[in-house]
PDB file of C-alpha atoms in Angstrom:
ATOM      1  CA  MET J  18     118.296  70.979 106.765  1.00  0.00           C
ATOM      2  CA  PRO J  19     117.546  70.747 110.517  1.00  0.00           C
ATOM      3  CA  PHE J  20     117.420  73.902 112.607  1.00  0.00           C
ATOM      4  CA  PRO J  21     120.269  74.343 115.089  1.00  0.00           C
ATOM      5  CA  SER J  22     119.276  73.563 118.635  1.00  0.00           C
ATOM      6  CA  LEU J  23     118.625  76.557 120.852  1.00  0.00           C
ATOM      7  CA  GLU J  24     118.343  76.863 124.562  1.00  0.00           C
ATOM      8  CA  PRO J  25     114.696  77.014 125.639  1.00  0.00           C
ATOM      9  CA  ILE J  26     113.519  80.484 126.490  1.00  0.00           C
ATOM     10  CA  PRO J  27     111.642  80.791 129.765  1.00  0.00           C
ATOM     11  CA  GLY J  28     107.979  81.629 129.225  1.00  0.00           C
ATOM     12  CA  THR J  29     108.120  84.973 131.052  1.00  0.00           C
ATOM     13  CA  ALA J  30     111.132  86.226 129.091  1.00  0.00           C
ATOM     14  CA  PHE J  31     109.610  85.047 125.831  1.00  0.00           C
ATOM     15  CA  LEU J  32     106.297  86.807 126.466  1.00  0.00           C
ATOM     16  CA  ARG J  33     108.089  89.947 127.622  1.00  0.00           C
ATOM     17  CA  CYS J  34     109.971  89.979 124.322  1.00  0.00           C
ATOM     18  CA  ILE J  35     106.778  89.531 122.297  1.00  0.00           C
ATOM     19  CA  TYR J  36     104.865  92.183 124.241  1.00  0.00           C
ATOM     20  CA  SER J  37     107.770  94.631 123.951  1.00  0.00           C
ATOM     21  CA  ALA J  38     107.941  94.250 120.166  1.00  0.00           C
ATOM     22  CA  PHE J  39     104.152  94.455 119.852  1.00  0.00           C
ATOM     23  CA  TYR J  40     104.042  97.597 121.993  1.00  0.00           C
ATOM     24  CA  GLU J  41     106.735  99.217 119.857  1.00  0.00           C
ATOM     25  CA  LYS J  42     104.699  98.492 116.714  1.00  0.00           C
ATOM     26  CA  ILE J  43     101.609 100.051 118.285  1.00  0.00           C
ATOM     27  CA  LYS J  44     103.592 103.173 119.241  1.00  0.00           C
ATOM     28  CA  MET J  45     105.009 103.471 115.715  1.00  0.00           C
ATOM     29  CA  ALA J  46     101.558 103.086 114.143  1.00  0.00           C
ATOM     30  CA  SER J  47     100.095 105.651 116.542  1.00  0.00           C
ATOM     31  CA  ARG J  48     102.941 108.070 115.874  1.00  0.00           C
ATOM     32  CA  GLY J  49     102.475 107.666 112.109  1.00  0.00           C
ATOM     33  CA  LYS J  50      98.736 108.315 112.420  1.00  0.00           C
ATOM     34  CA  THR J  51      99.329 111.443 114.503  1.00  0.00           C
ATOM     35  CA  GLU J  52     101.875 112.790 112.032  1.00  0.00           C
ATOM     36  CA  THR J  53      99.510 112.148 109.125  1.00  0.00           C
ATOM     37  CA  SER J  54      96.719 113.953 110.977  1.00  0.00           C
ATOM     38  CA  LYS J  55      98.946 116.972 111.647  1.00  0.00           C
ATOM     39  CA  LEU J  56     100.121 117.068 108.033  1.00  0.00           C
ATOM     40  CA  LYS J  57      96.544 116.926 106.774  1.00  0.00           C
ATOM     41  CA  GLN J  58      95.532 119.736 109.144  1.00  0.00           C
ATOM     42  CA  ASN J  59      98.421 121.942 107.962  1.00  0.00           C
ATOM     43  CA  LEU J  60      97.558 121.329 104.315  1.00  0.00           C
ATOM     44  CA  GLU J  61      93.882 122.080 104.922  1.00  0.00           C
ATOM     45  CA  GLU J  62      94.840 125.360 106.603  1.00  0.00           C
ATOM     46  CA  GLN J  63      96.962 126.338 103.593  1.00  0.00           C
ATOM     47  CA  LEU J  64      94.120 125.474 101.238  1.00  0.00           C
ATOM     48  CA  ASP J  65      91.638 127.417 103.389  1.00  0.00           C
ATOM     49  CA  ARG J  66      93.878 130.473 103.127  1.00  0.00           C
ATOM     50  CA  LEU J  67      93.994 130.250  99.326  1.00  0.00           C
ATOM     51  CA  MET J  68      90.237 129.685  99.121  1.00  0.00           C
ATOM     52  CA  GLN J  69      89.674 132.715 101.339  1.00  0.00           C
ATOM     53  CA  GLN J  70      91.827 134.753  98.950  1.00  0.00           C
ATOM     54  CA  LEU J  71      89.631 133.697  96.044  1.00  0.00           C
ATOM     55  CA  GLN J  72      86.449 134.376  97.989  1.00  0.00           C
ATOM     56  CA  ASP J  73      87.617 137.840  99.091  1.00  0.00           C
ATOM     57  CA  LEU J  74      88.618 138.585  95.517  1.00  0.00           C
ATOM     58  CA  GLU J  75      85.176 137.679  94.175  1.00  0.00           C
ATOM     59  CA  GLU J  76      83.441 139.731  96.870  1.00  0.00           C
ATOM     60  CA  CYS J  77      85.565 142.783  96.035  1.00  0.00           C
ATOM     61  CA  ARG J  78      85.382 142.339  92.276  1.00  0.00           C
ATOM     62  CA  GLU J  79      83.158 145.363  91.696  1.00  0.00           C
ATOM     63  CA  GLU J  80      85.615 147.593  93.550  1.00  0.00           C
ATOM     64  CA  LEU J  81      88.644 146.507  91.502  1.00  0.00           C
ATOM     65  CA  GLU J  82      89.844 147.445  88.069  1.00  0.00           C
ATOM     66  CA  THR J  83      89.541 144.601  85.577  1.00  0.00           C
ATOM     67  CA  ASP J  84      93.324 144.304  85.169  1.00  0.00           C
ATOM     68  CA  GLU J  85      93.838 144.276  88.933  1.00  0.00           C
ATOM     69  CA  TYR J  86      91.193 141.596  89.400  1.00  0.00           C
ATOM     70  CA  GLU J  87      92.613 139.380  86.651  1.00  0.00           C
ATOM     71  CA  GLU J  88      96.198 139.756  87.880  1.00  0.00           C
ATOM     72  CA  THR J  89      95.286 138.948  91.493  1.00  0.00           C
ATOM     73  CA  LYS J  90      93.271 135.920  90.458  1.00  0.00           C
ATOM     74  CA  LYS J  91      96.098 134.707  88.241  1.00  0.00           C
ATOM     75  CA  GLU J  92      98.550 134.970  91.134  1.00  0.00           C
ATOM     76  CA  THR J  93      96.221 133.018  93.436  1.00  0.00           C
ATOM     77  CA  LEU J  94      95.751 130.261  90.858  1.00  0.00           C
ATOM     78  CA  GLU J  95      99.522 130.070  90.428  1.00  0.00           C
ATOM     79  CA  GLN J  96      99.854 129.619  94.192  1.00  0.00           C
ATOM     80  CA  LEU J  97      97.267 126.841  93.982  1.00  0.00           C
ATOM     81  CA  SER J  98      99.258 125.187  91.201  1.00  0.00           C
ATOM     82  CA  GLU J  99     102.442 125.298  93.293  1.00  0.00           C
ATOM     83  CA  PHE J 100     100.520 123.903  96.250  1.00  0.00           C
ATOM     84  CA  ASN J 101      99.246 121.094  94.026  1.00  0.00           C
ATOM     85  CA  ASP J 102     102.788 120.226  92.902  1.00  0.00           C
ATOM     86  CA  SER J 103     103.905 120.036  96.543  1.00  0.00           C
ATOM     87  CA  LEU J 104     100.932 117.833  97.356  1.00  0.00           C
ATOM     88  CA  LYS J 105     101.867 115.390  94.587  1.00  0.00           C
ATOM     89  CA  LYS J 106     105.380 115.032  96.005  1.00  0.00           C
ATOM     90  CA  ILE J 107     104.056 114.493  99.529  1.00  0.00           C
ATOM     91  CA  MET J 108     101.605 111.813  98.367  1.00  0.00           C
ATOM     92  CA  SER J 109     104.044 109.972  96.106  1.00  0.00           C
ATOM     93  CA  GLY J 110     104.204 106.287  97.030  1.00  0.00           C
ATOM     94  CA  ASN J 111     102.298 106.705 100.311  1.00  0.00           C
ATOM     95  CA  MET J 112      98.968 104.863 100.272  1.00  0.00           C
ATOM     96  CA  THR J 113      97.793 106.388 103.544  1.00  0.00           C
ATOM     97  CA  LEU J 114      98.340 109.926 102.280  1.00  0.00           C
ATOM     98  CA  VAL J 115      96.799 109.095  98.894  1.00  0.00           C
ATOM     99  CA  ASP J 116      93.644 107.982 100.694  1.00  0.00           C
ATOM    100  CA  GLU J 117      93.635 110.992 103.036  1.00  0.00           C
ATOM    101  CA  LEU J 118      94.491 113.709 100.504  1.00  0.00           C
ATOM    102  CA  SER J 119      93.029 112.495  97.206  1.00  0.00           C
ATOM    103  CA  GLY J 120      89.919 114.672  97.611  1.00  0.00           C
ATOM    104  CA  MET J 121      92.084 117.700  98.290  1.00  0.00           C
ATOM    105  CA  GLN J 122      94.115 117.199  95.120  1.00  0.00           C
ATOM    106  CA  LEU J 123      90.969 116.742  93.035  1.00  0.00           C
ATOM    107  CA  ALA J 124      89.477 119.924  94.487  1.00  0.00           C
ATOM    108  CA  ILE J 125      92.647 121.898  93.769  1.00  0.00           C
ATOM    109  CA  GLN J 126      92.703 120.570  90.205  1.00  0.00           C
ATOM    110  CA  ALA J 127      89.078 121.660  89.812  1.00  0.00           C
ATOM    111  CA  ALA J 128      89.991 125.183  90.945  1.00  0.00           C
ATOM    112  CA  ILE J 129      93.099 125.428  88.751  1.00  0.00           C
ATOM    113  CA  SER J 130      91.203 124.288  85.661  1.00  0.00           C
ATOM    114  CA  GLN J 131      88.414 126.785  86.428  1.00  0.00           C
ATOM    115  CA  ALA J 132      85.890 123.940  86.353  1.00  0.00           C
ATOM    116  CA  PHE J 133      84.969 124.982  89.912  1.00  0.00           C
ATOM    117  CA  LYS J 134      84.643 128.691  90.674  1.00  0.00           C
ATOM    118  CA  THR J 135      82.993 128.652  94.109  1.00  0.00           C
ATOM    119  CA  PRO J 136      85.581 128.707  96.932  1.00  0.00           C
ATOM    120  CA  GLU J 137      83.243 127.237  99.541  1.00  0.00           C
ATOM    121  CA  VAL J 138      82.341 124.296  97.288  1.00  0.00           C
ATOM    122  CA  ILE J 139      86.034 123.692  96.572  1.00  0.00           C
ATOM    123  CA  ARG J 140      86.766 123.772 100.315  1.00  0.00           C
ATOM    124  CA  LEU J 141      84.039 121.245 101.148  1.00  0.00           C
ATOM    125  CA  PHE J 142      85.139 119.032  98.260  1.00  0.00           C
ATOM    126  CA  ALA J 143      88.746 119.093  99.491  1.00  0.00           C
ATOM    127  CA  LYS J 144      87.662 118.133 103.030  1.00  0.00           C
ATOM    128  CA  LYS J 145      85.392 115.342 101.760  1.00  0.00           C
ATOM    129  CA  GLN J 146      82.186 116.765 103.242  1.00  0.00           C
ATOM    130  CA  PRO J 147      79.333 115.322 101.114  1.00  0.00           C
ATOM    131  CA  GLY J 148      76.741 116.064 103.812  1.00  0.00           C
ATOM    132  CA  GLN J 149      77.588 119.767 103.865  1.00  0.00           C
ATOM    133  CA  LEU J 150      77.637 119.862 100.061  1.00  0.00           C
ATOM    134  CA  ARG J 151      74.106 118.445  99.991  1.00  0.00           C
ATOM    135  CA  THR J 152      73.013 120.959 102.628  1.00  0.00           C
ATOM    136  CA  ARG J 153      74.389 123.809 100.523  1.00  0.00           C
ATOM    137  CA  LEU J 154      72.561 122.462  97.465  1.00  0.00           C
ATOM    138  CA  ALA J 155      69.272 122.332  99.389  1.00  0.00           C
ATOM    139  CA  GLU J 156      69.784 125.959 100.493  1.00  0.00           C
ATOM    140  CA  MET J 157      70.461 126.955  96.886  1.00  0.00           C
ATOM    141  CA  ASP J 158      67.235 125.263  95.758  1.00  0.00           C
ATOM    142  CA  ARG J 159      65.284 127.345  98.291  1.00  0.00           C
ATOM    143  CA  ASP J 160      67.106 130.572  97.338  1.00  0.00           C
ATOM    144  CA  LEU J 161      66.330 129.980  93.660  1.00  0.00           C
ATOM    145  CA  MET J 162      62.634 129.437  94.367  1.00  0.00           C
ATOM    146  CA  VAL J 163      62.294 132.702  96.312  1.00  0.00           C
ATOM    147  CA  GLY J 164      64.371 134.703  93.837  1.00  0.00           C
ATOM    148  CA  LYS J 165      67.440 135.198  96.051  1.00  0.00           C
ATOM    149  CA  LEU J 166      69.775 133.415  93.617  1.00  0.00           C
ATOM    150  CA  GLU J 167      70.221 134.029  89.912  1.00  0.00           C
ATOM    151  CA  ARG J 168      69.677 131.071  87.596  1.00  0.00           C
ATOM    152  CA  ASP J 169      73.150 131.142  85.994  1.00  0.00           C
ATOM    153  CA  ILE J 170      74.908 131.225  89.395  1.00  0.00           C
ATOM    154  CA  TYR J 171      72.650 128.424  90.611  1.00  0.00           C
ATOM    155  CA  THR J 172      73.459 126.292  87.564  1.00  0.00           C
ATOM    156  CA  GLN J 173      77.223 126.776  87.923  1.00  0.00           C
ATOM    157  CA  GLN J 174      77.279 125.990  91.634  1.00  0.00           C
ATOM    158  CA  LYS J 175      74.934 123.019  91.307  1.00  0.00           C
ATOM    159  CA  LEU J 176      77.199 121.586  88.612  1.00  0.00           C
ATOM    160  CA  GLU J 177      80.163 121.960  90.932  1.00  0.00           C
ATOM    161  CA  ILE J 178      78.381 120.333  93.877  1.00  0.00           C
ATOM    162  CA  LEU J 179      77.048 117.386  91.865  1.00  0.00           C
ATOM    163  CA  THR J 180      80.449 116.780  90.285  1.00  0.00           C
ATOM    164  CA  ALA J 181      82.104 116.898  93.710  1.00  0.00           C
ATOM    165  CA  LEU J 182      79.537 114.466  95.140  1.00  0.00           C
ATOM    166  CA  ARG J 183      80.095 112.062  92.265  1.00  0.00           C
ATOM    167  CA  LYS J 184      83.876 112.212  92.734  1.00  0.00           C
ATOM    168  CA  LEU J 185      83.415 111.531  96.455  1.00  0.00           C
ATOM    169  CA  GLY J 186      81.548 108.343  95.598  1.00  0.00           C
ATOM    170  CA  GLU J 187      78.061 109.641  96.421  1.00  0.00           C
ATOM    171  CA  LYS J 188      75.078 108.249  94.525  1.00  0.00           C
ATOM    172  CA  LEU J 189      73.217 110.821  92.405  1.00  0.00           C
ATOM    173  CA  THR J 190      69.568 110.706  91.404  1.00  0.00           C
ATOM    174  CA  SER J 191      68.617 110.240  87.754  1.00  0.00           C
ATOM    175  CA  ASP J 192      67.522 113.907  87.696  1.00  0.00           C
ATOM    176  CA  ASP J 193      70.921 115.017  88.984  1.00  0.00           C
ATOM    177  CA  GLU J 194      72.714 112.897  86.389  1.00  0.00           C
ATOM    178  CA  ALA J 195      70.523 114.419  83.675  1.00  0.00           C
ATOM    179  CA  PHE J 196      71.294 117.923  84.978  1.00  0.00           C
ATOM    180  CA  LEU J 197      75.021 117.191  84.751  1.00  0.00           C
ATOM    181  CA  SER J 198      74.763 115.815  81.219  1.00  0.00           C
ATOM    182  CA  THR J 199      72.699 118.763  80.013  1.00  0.00           C
ATOM    183  CA  ASN J 200      74.653 121.608  81.604  1.00  0.00           C
ATOM    184  CA  ALA J 201      78.286 120.448  81.822  1.00  0.00           C
ATOM    185  CA  GLY J 202      80.529 122.814  79.881  1.00  0.00           C
ATOM    186  CA  ALA J 203      83.955 122.335  78.323  1.00  0.00           C
ATOM    187  CA  ALA J 204      85.852 123.186  81.540  1.00  0.00           C
ATOM    188  CA  LEU J 205      83.896 120.649  83.588  1.00  0.00           C
ATOM    189  CA  SER J 206      84.275 117.966  80.919  1.00  0.00           C
ATOM    190  CA  GLN J 207      88.022 118.555  80.843  1.00  0.00           C
ATOM    191  CA  PHE J 208      88.147 118.303  84.628  1.00  0.00           C
ATOM    192  CA  GLU J 209      86.318 114.971  84.467  1.00  0.00           C
ATOM    193  CA  LYS J 210      88.974 113.681  82.072  1.00  0.00           C
ATOM    194  CA  VAL J 211      91.888 114.974  84.154  1.00  0.00           C
ATOM    195  CA  SER J 212      90.415 113.647  87.413  1.00  0.00           C
ATOM    196  CA  THR J 213      89.892 110.225  85.827  1.00  0.00           C
ATOM    197  CA  ASP J 214      93.569 110.203  84.852  1.00  0.00           C
ATOM    198  CA  LEU J 215      94.443 111.102  88.460  1.00  0.00           C
ATOM    199  CA  ASP J 216      92.290 108.227  89.739  1.00  0.00           C
ATOM    200  CA  LEU J 217      94.157 105.782  87.492  1.00  0.00           C
ATOM    201  CA  GLY J 218      97.481 107.215  88.632  1.00  0.00           C
ATOM    202  CA  TRP J 219      96.566 106.750  92.304  1.00  0.00           C
ATOM    203  CA  TRP J 220      95.474 103.159  91.628  1.00  0.00           C
ATOM    204  CA  ALA J 221      98.778 102.340  89.924  1.00  0.00           C
ATOM    205  CA  CYS J 222     100.701 104.026  92.749  1.00  0.00           C
ATOM    206  CA  CYS J 223      98.844 102.005  95.377  1.00  0.00           C
ATOM    207  CA  GLN J 224      99.327  98.744  93.481  1.00  0.00           C
ATOM    208  CA  GLY J 225     103.078  99.356  93.225  1.00  0.00           C
ATOM    209  CA  THR J 226     103.304 100.185  96.913  1.00  0.00           C
ATOM    210  CA  VAL J 227     101.413  97.033  97.915  1.00  0.00           C
ATOM    211  CA  ILE J 228     103.738  94.854  95.822  1.00  0.00           C
ATOM    212  CA  SER J 229     106.767  96.545  97.349  1.00  0.00           C
ATOM    213  CA  GLN J 230     105.434  96.003 100.854  1.00  0.00           C
ATOM    214  CA  VAL J 231     104.768  92.305 100.182  1.00  0.00           C
ATOM    215  CA  GLN J 232     108.264  91.819  98.793  1.00  0.00           C
ATOM    216  CA  ASP J 233     109.827  93.506 101.819  1.00  0.00           C
ATOM    217  CA  LYS J 234     107.653  91.772 104.383  1.00  0.00           C
ATOM    218  CA  THR J 235     110.394  89.328 105.324  1.00  0.00           C
ATOM    219  CA  LEU J 236     112.420  92.230 106.715  1.00  0.00           C
ATOM    220  CA  ASN J 237     109.830  92.733 109.448  1.00  0.00           C
ATOM    221  CA  ASN J 238     108.795  89.205 110.438  1.00  0.00           C
ATOM    222  CA  ALA J 239     111.476  88.539 113.037  1.00  0.00           C
ATOM    223  CA  ILE J 240     111.840  89.682 116.648  1.00  0.00           C
ATOM    224  CA  SER J 241     115.212  89.908 118.291  1.00  0.00           C
ATOM    225  CA  CYS J 242     115.616  88.654 121.834  1.00  0.00           C
ATOM    226  CA  SER J 243     118.725  88.487 124.002  1.00  0.00           C
ATOM    227  CA  LYS J 244     119.324  85.589 126.353  1.00  0.00           C
ATOM    228  CA  ARG J 245     122.657  84.980 128.095  1.00  0.00           C
ATOM    229  CA  GLY J 246     124.596  86.944 125.447  1.00  0.00           C
ATOM    230  CA  LYS J 247     123.051  85.015 122.554  1.00  0.00           C
ATOM    231  CA  ILE J 248     120.704  86.538 119.936  1.00  0.00           C
ATOM    232  CA  VAL J 249     117.724  84.397 119.142  1.00  0.00           C
ATOM    233  CA  LEU J 250     115.775  85.230 116.014  1.00  0.00           C
ATOM    234  CA  LEU J 251     112.165  84.170 116.068  1.00  0.00           C
ATOM    235  CA  GLY J 252     110.354  84.215 112.725  1.00  0.00           C
ATOM    236  CA  LEU J 253     106.867  85.514 113.246  1.00  0.00           C
ATOM    237  CA  MET J 254     104.033  85.733 110.789  1.00  0.00           C
ATOM    238  CA  GLN J 255     102.515  89.207 110.753  1.00  0.00           C
ATOM    239  CA  GLY J 256      98.747  89.400 110.849  1.00  0.00           C
TER     240      GLY J 256
END
């Protein structure tokens, strides 16, 4: 079926229309990126506050009664669990947020499950800071050699750091992999299982979102222009 004839659009008006639509898309993308950045910053600040609570609690442990310590820690972990539920809702169906906040959700899950017990390691894991995690591990190695760090604390924190590095996609040495296999306890093994399930869930979520976006692409591949009271629809392929 032939297309209906349309009046030719002068080059200047046509280009103005294209540039205007393109500029609007750039503004929308920039606005979305800014909003995502602000959201991520707010979430990181909330997580920092909860991690500081845990750290303060551990530092004051000797000064607290056992019941008081356990009750305060339980309350903080419950707050973390609520925060995690909110994070899941925020990330639902949004590939950009899944990519930005996946490390944070894994770190929170590690804290809730008690697989990770070191607030600073959890914080660095959540912020996807493999370089700082490796720096901390190097400092721990030195502290262990000079007797400033007890072996059991060293083992627990090294397990946490190596697990975090692996989850962040960092390559581990054969010695590090052997250390993980030898020393991983039940809590860490359970976390590995749960985090693998989360990874699969994110993948499925992203796949569904991509399909949805492809199906709806036709809604965005036209630009409206006005010329002498007539609306001209120009089908444009998006890059």
